[in-house]
mmCIF file of C-alpha atoms in Angstrom:
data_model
loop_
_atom_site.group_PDB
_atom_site.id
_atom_site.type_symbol
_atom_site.label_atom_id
_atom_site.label_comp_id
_atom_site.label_asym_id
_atom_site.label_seq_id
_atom_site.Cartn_x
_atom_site.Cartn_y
_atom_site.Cartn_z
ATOM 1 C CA UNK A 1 -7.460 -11.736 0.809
ATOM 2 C CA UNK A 2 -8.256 -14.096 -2.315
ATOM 3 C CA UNK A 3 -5.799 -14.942 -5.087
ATOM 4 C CA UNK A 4 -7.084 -13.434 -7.992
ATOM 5 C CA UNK A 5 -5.347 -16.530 -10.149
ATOM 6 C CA UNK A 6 -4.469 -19.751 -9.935
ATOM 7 C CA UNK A 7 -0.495 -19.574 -8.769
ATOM 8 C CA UNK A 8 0.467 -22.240 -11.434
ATOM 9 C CA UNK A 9 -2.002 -21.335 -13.758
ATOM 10 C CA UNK A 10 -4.893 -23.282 -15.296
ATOM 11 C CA UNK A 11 -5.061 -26.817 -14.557
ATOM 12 C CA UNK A 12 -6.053 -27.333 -18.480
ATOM 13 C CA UNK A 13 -5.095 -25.727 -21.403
ATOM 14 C CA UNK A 14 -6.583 -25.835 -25.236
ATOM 15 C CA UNK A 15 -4.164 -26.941 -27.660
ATOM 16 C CA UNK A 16 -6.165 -26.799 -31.110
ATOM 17 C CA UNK A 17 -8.758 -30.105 -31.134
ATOM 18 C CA UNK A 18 -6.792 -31.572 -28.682
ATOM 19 C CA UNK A 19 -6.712 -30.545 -24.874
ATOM 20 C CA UNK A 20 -3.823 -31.222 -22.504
ATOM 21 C CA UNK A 21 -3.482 -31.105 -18.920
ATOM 22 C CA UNK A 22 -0.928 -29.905 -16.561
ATOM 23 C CA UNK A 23 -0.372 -31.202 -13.104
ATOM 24 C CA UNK A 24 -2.252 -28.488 -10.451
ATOM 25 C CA UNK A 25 0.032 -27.821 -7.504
ATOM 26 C CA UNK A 26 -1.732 -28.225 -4.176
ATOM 27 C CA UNK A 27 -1.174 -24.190 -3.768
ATOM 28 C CA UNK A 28 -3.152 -23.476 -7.424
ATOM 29 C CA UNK A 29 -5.931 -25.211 -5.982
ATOM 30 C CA UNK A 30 -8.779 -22.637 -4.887
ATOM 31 C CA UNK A 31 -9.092 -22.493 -1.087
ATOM 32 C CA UNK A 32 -12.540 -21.241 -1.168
ATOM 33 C CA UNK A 33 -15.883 -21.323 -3.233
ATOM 34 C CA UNK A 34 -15.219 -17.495 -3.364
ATOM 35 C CA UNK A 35 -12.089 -17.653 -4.509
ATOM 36 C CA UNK A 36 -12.397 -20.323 -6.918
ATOM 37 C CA UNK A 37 -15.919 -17.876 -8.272
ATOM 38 C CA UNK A 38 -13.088 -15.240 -8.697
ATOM 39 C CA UNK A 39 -10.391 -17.677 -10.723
ATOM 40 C CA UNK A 40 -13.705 -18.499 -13.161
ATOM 41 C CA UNK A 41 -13.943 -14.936 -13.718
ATOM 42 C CA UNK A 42 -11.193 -14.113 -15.730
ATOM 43 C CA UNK A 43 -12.652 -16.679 -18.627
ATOM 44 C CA UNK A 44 -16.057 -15.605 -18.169
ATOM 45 C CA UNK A 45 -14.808 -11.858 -18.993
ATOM 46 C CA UNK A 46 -13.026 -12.817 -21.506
ATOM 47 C CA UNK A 47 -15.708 -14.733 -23.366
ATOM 48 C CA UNK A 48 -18.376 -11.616 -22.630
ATOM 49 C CA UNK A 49 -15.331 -9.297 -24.753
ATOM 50 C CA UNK A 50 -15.552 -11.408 -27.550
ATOM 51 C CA UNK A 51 -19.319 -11.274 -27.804
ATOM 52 C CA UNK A 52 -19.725 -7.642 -26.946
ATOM 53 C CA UNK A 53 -17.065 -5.252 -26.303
ATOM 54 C CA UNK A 54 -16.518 -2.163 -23.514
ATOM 55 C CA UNK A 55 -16.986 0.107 -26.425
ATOM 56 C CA UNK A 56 -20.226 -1.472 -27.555
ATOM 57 C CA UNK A 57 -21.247 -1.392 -23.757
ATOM 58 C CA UNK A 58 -20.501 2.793 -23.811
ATOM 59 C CA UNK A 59 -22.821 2.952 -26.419
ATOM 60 C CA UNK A 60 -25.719 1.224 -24.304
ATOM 61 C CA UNK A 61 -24.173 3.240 -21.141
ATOM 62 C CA UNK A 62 -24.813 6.494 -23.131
ATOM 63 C CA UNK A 63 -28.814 5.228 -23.940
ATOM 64 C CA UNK A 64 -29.930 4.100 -20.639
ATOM 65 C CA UNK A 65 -32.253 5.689 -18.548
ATOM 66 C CA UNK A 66 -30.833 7.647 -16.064
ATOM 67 C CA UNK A 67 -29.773 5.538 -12.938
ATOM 68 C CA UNK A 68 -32.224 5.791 -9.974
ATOM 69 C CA UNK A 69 -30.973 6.284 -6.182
ATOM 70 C CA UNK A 70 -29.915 3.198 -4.649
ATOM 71 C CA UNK A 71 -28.838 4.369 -1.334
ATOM 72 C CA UNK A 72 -31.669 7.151 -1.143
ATOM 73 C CA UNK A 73 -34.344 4.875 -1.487
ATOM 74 C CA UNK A 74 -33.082 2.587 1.657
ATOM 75 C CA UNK A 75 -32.603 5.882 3.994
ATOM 76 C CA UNK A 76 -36.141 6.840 2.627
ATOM 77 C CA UNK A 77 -37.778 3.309 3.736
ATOM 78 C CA UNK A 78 -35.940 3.835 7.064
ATOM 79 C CA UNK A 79 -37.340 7.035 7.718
ATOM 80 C CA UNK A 80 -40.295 6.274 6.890
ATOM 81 C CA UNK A 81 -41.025 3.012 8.363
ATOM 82 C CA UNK A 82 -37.958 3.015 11.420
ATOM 83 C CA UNK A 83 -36.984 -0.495 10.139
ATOM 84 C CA UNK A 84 -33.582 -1.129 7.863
ATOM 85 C CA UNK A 85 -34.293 -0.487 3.953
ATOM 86 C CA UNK A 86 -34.995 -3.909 2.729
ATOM 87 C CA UNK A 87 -32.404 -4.895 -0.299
ATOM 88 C CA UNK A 88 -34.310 -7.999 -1.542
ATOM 89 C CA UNK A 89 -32.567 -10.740 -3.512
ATOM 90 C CA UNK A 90 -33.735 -12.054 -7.257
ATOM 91 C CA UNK A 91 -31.413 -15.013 -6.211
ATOM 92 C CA UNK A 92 -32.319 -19.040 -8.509
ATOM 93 C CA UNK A 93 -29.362 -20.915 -6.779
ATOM 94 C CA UNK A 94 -26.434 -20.496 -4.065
ATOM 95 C CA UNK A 95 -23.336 -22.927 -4.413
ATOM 96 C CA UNK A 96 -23.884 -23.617 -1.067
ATOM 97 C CA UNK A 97 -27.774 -24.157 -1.169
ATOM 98 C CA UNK A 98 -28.102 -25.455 -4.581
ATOM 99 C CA UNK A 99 -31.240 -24.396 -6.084
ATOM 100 C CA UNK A 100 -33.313 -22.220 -3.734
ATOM 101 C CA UNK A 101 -36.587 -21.488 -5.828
ATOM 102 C CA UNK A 102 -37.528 -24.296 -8.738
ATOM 103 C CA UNK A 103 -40.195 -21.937 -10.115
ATOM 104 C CA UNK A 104 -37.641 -19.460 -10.655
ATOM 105 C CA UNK A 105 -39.170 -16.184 -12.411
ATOM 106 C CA UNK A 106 -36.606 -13.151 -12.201
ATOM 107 C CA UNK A 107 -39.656 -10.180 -13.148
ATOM 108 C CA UNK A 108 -42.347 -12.227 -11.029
ATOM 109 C CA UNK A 109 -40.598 -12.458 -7.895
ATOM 110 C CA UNK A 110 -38.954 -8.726 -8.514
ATOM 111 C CA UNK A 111 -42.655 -7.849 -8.518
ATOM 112 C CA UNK A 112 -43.559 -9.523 -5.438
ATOM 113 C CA UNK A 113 -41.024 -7.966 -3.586
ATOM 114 C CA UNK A 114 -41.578 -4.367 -4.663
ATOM 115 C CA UNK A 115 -45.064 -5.493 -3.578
ATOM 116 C CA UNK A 116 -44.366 -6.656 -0.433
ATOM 117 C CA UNK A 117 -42.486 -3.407 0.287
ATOM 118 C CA UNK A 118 -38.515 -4.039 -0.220
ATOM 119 C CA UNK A 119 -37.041 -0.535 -1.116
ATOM 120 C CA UNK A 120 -34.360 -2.038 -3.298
ATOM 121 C CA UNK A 121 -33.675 -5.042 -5.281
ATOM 122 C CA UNK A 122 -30.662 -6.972 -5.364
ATOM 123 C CA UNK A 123 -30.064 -9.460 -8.749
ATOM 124 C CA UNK A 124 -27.787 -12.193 -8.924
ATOM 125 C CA UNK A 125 -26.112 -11.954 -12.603
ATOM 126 C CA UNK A 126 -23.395 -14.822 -12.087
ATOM 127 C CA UNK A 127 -24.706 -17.457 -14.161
ATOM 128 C CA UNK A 128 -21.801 -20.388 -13.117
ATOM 129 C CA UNK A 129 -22.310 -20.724 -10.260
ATOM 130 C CA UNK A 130 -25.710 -19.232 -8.406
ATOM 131 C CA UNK A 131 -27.728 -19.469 -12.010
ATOM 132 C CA UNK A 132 -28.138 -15.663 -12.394
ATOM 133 C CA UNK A 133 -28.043 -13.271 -15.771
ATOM 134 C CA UNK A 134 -26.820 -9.955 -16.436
ATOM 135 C CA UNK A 135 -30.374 -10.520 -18.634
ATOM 136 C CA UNK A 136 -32.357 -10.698 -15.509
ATOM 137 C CA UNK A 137 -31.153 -6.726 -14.600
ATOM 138 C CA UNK A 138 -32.993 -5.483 -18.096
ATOM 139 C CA UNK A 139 -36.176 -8.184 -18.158
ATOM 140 C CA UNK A 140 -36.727 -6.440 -14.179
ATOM 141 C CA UNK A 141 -36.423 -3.121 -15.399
ATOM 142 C CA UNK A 142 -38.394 -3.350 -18.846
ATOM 143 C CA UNK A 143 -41.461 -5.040 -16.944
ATOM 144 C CA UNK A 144 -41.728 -1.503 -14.997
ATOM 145 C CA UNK A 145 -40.457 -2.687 -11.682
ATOM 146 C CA UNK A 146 -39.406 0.505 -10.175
ATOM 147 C CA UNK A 147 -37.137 -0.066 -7.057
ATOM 148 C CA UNK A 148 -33.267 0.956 -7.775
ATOM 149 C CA UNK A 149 -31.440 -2.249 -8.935
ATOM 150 C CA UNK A 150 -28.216 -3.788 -7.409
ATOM 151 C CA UNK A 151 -26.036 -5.897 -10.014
ATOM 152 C CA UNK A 152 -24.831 -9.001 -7.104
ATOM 153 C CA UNK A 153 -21.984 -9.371 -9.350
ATOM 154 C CA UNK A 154 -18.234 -10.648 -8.408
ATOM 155 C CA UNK A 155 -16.756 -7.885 -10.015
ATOM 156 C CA UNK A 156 -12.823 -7.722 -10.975
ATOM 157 C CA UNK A 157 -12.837 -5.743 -13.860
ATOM 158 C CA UNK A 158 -14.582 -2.139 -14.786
ATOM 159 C CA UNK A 159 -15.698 -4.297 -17.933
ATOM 160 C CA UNK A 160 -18.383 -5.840 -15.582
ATOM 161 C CA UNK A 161 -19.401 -2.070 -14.391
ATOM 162 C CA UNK A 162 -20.270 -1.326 -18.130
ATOM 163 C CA UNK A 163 -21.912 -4.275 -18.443
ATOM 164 C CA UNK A 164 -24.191 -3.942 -15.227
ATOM 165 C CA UNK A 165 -24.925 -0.307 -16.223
ATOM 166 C CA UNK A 166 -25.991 -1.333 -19.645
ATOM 167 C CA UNK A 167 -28.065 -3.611 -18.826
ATOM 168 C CA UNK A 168 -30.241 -1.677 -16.448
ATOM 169 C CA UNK A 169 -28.144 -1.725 -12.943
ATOM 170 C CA UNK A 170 -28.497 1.243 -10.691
ATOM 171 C CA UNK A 171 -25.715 0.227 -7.992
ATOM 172 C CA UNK A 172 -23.025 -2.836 -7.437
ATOM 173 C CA UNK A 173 -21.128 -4.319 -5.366
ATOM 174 C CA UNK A 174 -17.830 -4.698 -4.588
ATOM 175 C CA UNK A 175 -16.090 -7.093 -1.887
ATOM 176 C CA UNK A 176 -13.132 -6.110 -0.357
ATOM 177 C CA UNK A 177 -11.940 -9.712 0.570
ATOM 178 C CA UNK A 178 -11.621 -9.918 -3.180
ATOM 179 C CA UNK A 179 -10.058 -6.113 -3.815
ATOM 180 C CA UNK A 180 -7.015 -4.626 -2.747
ATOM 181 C CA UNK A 181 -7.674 -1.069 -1.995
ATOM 182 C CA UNK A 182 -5.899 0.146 -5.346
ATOM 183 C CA UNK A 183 -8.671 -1.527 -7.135
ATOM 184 C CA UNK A 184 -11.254 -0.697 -4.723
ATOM 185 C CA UNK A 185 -10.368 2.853 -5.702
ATOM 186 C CA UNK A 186 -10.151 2.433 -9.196
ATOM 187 C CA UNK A 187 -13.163 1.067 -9.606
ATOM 188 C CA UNK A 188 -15.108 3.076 -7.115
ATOM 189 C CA UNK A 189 -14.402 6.312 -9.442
ATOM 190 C CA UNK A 190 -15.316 3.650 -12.493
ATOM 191 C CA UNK A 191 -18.571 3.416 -11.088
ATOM 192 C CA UNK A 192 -19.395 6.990 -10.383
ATOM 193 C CA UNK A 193 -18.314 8.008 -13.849
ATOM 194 C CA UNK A 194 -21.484 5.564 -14.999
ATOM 195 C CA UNK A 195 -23.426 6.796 -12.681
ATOM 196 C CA UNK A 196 -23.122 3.727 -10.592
ATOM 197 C CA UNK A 197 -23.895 3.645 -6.559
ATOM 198 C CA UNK A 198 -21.616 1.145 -5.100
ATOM 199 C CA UNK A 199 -21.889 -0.978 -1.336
ATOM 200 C CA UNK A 200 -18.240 -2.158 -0.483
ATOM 201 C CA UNK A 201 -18.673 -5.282 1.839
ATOM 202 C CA UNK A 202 -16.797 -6.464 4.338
ATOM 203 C CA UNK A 203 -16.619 -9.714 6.166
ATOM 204 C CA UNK A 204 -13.457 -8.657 8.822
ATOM 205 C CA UNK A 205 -12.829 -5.888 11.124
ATOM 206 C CA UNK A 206 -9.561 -5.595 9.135
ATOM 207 C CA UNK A 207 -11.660 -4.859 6.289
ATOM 208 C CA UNK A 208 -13.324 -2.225 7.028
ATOM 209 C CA UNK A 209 -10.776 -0.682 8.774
ATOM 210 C CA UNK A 210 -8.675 -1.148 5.409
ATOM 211 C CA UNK A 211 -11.866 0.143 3.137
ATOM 212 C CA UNK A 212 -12.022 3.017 5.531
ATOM 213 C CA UNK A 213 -9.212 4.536 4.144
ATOM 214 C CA UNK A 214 -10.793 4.828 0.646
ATOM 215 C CA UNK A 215 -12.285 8.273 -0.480
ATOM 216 C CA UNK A 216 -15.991 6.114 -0.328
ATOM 217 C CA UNK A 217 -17.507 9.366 -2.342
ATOM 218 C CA UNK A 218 -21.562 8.009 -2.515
ATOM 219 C CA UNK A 219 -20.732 4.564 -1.584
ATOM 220 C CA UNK A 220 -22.128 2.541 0.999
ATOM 221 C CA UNK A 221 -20.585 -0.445 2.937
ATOM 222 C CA UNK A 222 -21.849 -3.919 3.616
ATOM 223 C CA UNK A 223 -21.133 -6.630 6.312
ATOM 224 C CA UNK A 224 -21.512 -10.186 5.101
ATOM 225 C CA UNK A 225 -22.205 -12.664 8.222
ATOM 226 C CA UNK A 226 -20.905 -15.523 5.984
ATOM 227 C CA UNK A 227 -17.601 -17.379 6.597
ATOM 228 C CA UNK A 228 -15.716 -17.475 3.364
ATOM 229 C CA UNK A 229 -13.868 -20.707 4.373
ATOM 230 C CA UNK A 230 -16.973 -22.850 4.873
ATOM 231 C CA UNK A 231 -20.237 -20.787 4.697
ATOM 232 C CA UNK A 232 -21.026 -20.890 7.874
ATOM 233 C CA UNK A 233 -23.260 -17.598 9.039
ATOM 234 C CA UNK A 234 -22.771 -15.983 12.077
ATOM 235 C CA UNK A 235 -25.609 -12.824 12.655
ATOM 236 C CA UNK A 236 -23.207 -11.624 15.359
ATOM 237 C CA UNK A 237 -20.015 -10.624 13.094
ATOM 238 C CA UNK A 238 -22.273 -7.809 12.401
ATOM 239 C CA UNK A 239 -22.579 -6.769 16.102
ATOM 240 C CA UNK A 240 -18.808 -7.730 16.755
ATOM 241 C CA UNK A 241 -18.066 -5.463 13.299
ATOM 242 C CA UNK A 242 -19.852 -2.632 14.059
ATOM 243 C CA UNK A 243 -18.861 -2.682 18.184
ATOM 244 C CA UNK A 244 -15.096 -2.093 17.207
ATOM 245 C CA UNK A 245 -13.212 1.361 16.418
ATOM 246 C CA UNK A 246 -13.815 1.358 12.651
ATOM 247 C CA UNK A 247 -17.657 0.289 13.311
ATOM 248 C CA UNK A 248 -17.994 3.414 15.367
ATOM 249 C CA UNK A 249 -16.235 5.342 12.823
ATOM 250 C CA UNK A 250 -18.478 4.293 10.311
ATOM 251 C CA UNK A 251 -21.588 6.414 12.185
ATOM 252 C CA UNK A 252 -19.080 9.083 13.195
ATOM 253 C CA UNK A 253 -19.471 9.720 9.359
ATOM 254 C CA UNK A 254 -22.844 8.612 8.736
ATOM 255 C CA UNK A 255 -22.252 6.015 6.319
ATOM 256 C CA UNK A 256 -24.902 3.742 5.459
ATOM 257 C CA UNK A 257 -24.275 0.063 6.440
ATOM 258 C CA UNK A 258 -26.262 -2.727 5.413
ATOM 259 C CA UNK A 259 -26.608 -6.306 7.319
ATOM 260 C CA UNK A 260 -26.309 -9.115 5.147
ATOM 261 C CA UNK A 261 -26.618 -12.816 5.535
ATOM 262 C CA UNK A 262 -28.164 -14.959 8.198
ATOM 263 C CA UNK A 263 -31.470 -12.595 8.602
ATOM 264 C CA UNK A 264 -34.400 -14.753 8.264
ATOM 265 C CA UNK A 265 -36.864 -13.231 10.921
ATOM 266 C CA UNK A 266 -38.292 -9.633 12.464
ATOM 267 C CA UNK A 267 -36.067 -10.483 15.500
ATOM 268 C CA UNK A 268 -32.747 -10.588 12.954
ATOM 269 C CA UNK A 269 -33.711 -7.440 11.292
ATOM 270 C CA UNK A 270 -33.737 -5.921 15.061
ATOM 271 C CA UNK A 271 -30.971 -7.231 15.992
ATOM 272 C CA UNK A 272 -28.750 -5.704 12.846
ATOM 273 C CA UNK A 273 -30.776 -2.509 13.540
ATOM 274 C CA UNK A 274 -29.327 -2.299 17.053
ATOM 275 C CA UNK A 275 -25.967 -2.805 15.751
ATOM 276 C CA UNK A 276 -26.258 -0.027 13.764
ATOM 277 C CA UNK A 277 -27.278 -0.910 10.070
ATOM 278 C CA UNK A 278 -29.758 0.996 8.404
ATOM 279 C CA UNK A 279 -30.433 -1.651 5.568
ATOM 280 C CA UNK A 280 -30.584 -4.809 5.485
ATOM 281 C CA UNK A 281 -29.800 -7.818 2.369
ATOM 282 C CA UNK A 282 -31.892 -10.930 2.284
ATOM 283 C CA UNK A 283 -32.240 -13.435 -0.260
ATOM 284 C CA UNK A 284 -32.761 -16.819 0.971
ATOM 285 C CA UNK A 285 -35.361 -16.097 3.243
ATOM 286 C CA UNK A 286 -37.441 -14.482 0.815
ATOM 287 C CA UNK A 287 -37.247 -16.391 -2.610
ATOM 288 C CA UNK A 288 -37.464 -19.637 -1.296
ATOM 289 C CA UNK A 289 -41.196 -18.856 -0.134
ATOM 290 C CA UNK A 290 -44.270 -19.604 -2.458
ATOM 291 C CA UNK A 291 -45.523 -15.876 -1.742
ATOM 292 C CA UNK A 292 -42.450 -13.749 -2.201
ATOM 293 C CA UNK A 293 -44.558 -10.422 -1.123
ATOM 294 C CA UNK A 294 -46.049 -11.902 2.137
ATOM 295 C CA UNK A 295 -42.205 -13.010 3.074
ATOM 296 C CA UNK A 296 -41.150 -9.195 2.874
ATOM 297 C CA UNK A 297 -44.114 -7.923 4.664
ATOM 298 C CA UNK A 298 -43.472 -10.599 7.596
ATOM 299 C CA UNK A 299 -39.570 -9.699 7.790
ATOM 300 C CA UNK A 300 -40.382 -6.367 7.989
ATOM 301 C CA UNK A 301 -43.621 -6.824 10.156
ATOM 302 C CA UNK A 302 -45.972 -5.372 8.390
ATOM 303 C CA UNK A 303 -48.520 -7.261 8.094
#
């Protein structure tokens, strides 16, 4: 698991007009983009209090339309077309990748892939470091779009829960390489009070057999292909996931489990299906193309 903070603290401080350093101990420096995402957080949250705070958030909460069924639209698409519910990602930038679309238009390409066929819609709203906005979640939304919206958030606080639901969020997600399960749970029952859907990923067979002990209520889970050392992706942590006791358990209960990562092709999306996912998440694949709707028809074959 992640360190949720630096272990010697911040490596600069403000001091009134003038700034000061401290020396950073090789163990406060982040061993992961991941982790060092997750160290950013805690100033990021703390500036979006100062601006707007949880009580102003309940406010929107209590105005929004009511939240649409994330996980019942992707068993719908798979009954109905015997492929994994597409989850498509509104995704500008990756800190691996760097920019992935120039012509980046958060409503146009949510349009094209509603077009194309994707059942659900995933949005990037971290803004440091892949270029997203909790902004993009209400522009989707307001310009009609009406696939069930994911908030692809890094979310350590219920604050950001509030803040997803207010701003036109359906479901969110929550990693379990950066939760202990005390969290997990406490934000899990977070989310339901807002009406919030929830996938729980996993990257490790040790974390899902960890998450597995949660009460999951109407959650679903996730399996991330991507190494959070070096960003590698492997397709076939997926397989190796869902081949071992807690993989087995998850159909036992009939969980929903969605393949994410590393599927760029029809043979990918069969190849998660086998395994035993019944959705599937795909950003890169999709929003780098020039035709956005044509992409999702081709993953999915059909067209």
């Amino acid at each position: 698991m992640i360190r949720r903070r630096p272990p010697e603290g911040k490596a600069r401080q403000p001091c009134g007009i003038v700034g000061f350093e401290v020396p950073m101990a090789e163990t406060s420096k982040a061993r992961n983009i991941l982790e060092e995402i997750v160290w950013f957080k805690a100033e990021e949250i703390a500036d979006m209090r100062n601006r707007q705070s949880i009580q102003q958030l309940s406010i929107l909460v209590g105005r929004a339309p009511p939240p649409r069924d994330f996980i019942g639209a992707l068993r719908a698409a798979m009954q109905r077309m015997g492929k994994p519910g597409l989850i498509a990602e509104v995704k500008k930038a990756s800190p691996s990748r760097g920019v992935l679309q120039p012509d980046f238009d958060a409503v146009r390409i949510a349009q094209a892939y509603e077009a194309g066929g994707a059942a659900c819609l995933s949005v990037l709203t971290d803004a440091r470091y892949f270029q997203g906005s909790f902004q993009f979640l209400a522009d989707i939304r307001a310009a009609g779009v009406a696939c069930p919206l994911l908030a692809k958030e890094f979310i350590v606080e219920a604050y950001q829960l509030f803040k997803a639901r207010a701003m036109g969020a359906d479901a969110a997600l929550l990693i379990a390489a950066v939760l202990p399960n005390t969290d997990l749970a406490y934000l899990l029952k977070s989310a339901a009070k807002l009406g919030l859907q929830i996938i729980v990923e996993v990257h490790t067979i040790a974390e899902l057999e960890r998450v597995l002990r949660l009460d999951l209520g109407n959650a679903m889970l996730g399996i991330n292909n991507r190494n959070l050392e070096d960003f590698t992706v492997d397709l076939g942590n997926t397989r190796t996931i869902m081949e071992s006791a807690a993989g087995k358990e998850v159909l036992q209960r009939g969980l929903l489990m969605a393949g994410e990562s590393g599927i760029f092709a029809p043979v990918d999306v069969d190849f998660v299906q086998k395994a035993g996912c019944g959705a599937i998440l795909v950003g890169e694949s999709l929003v780098k193309t020039g035709d956005p709707a044509a992409a999702v028809r081709q993953l999915l074959s059909l067209s």
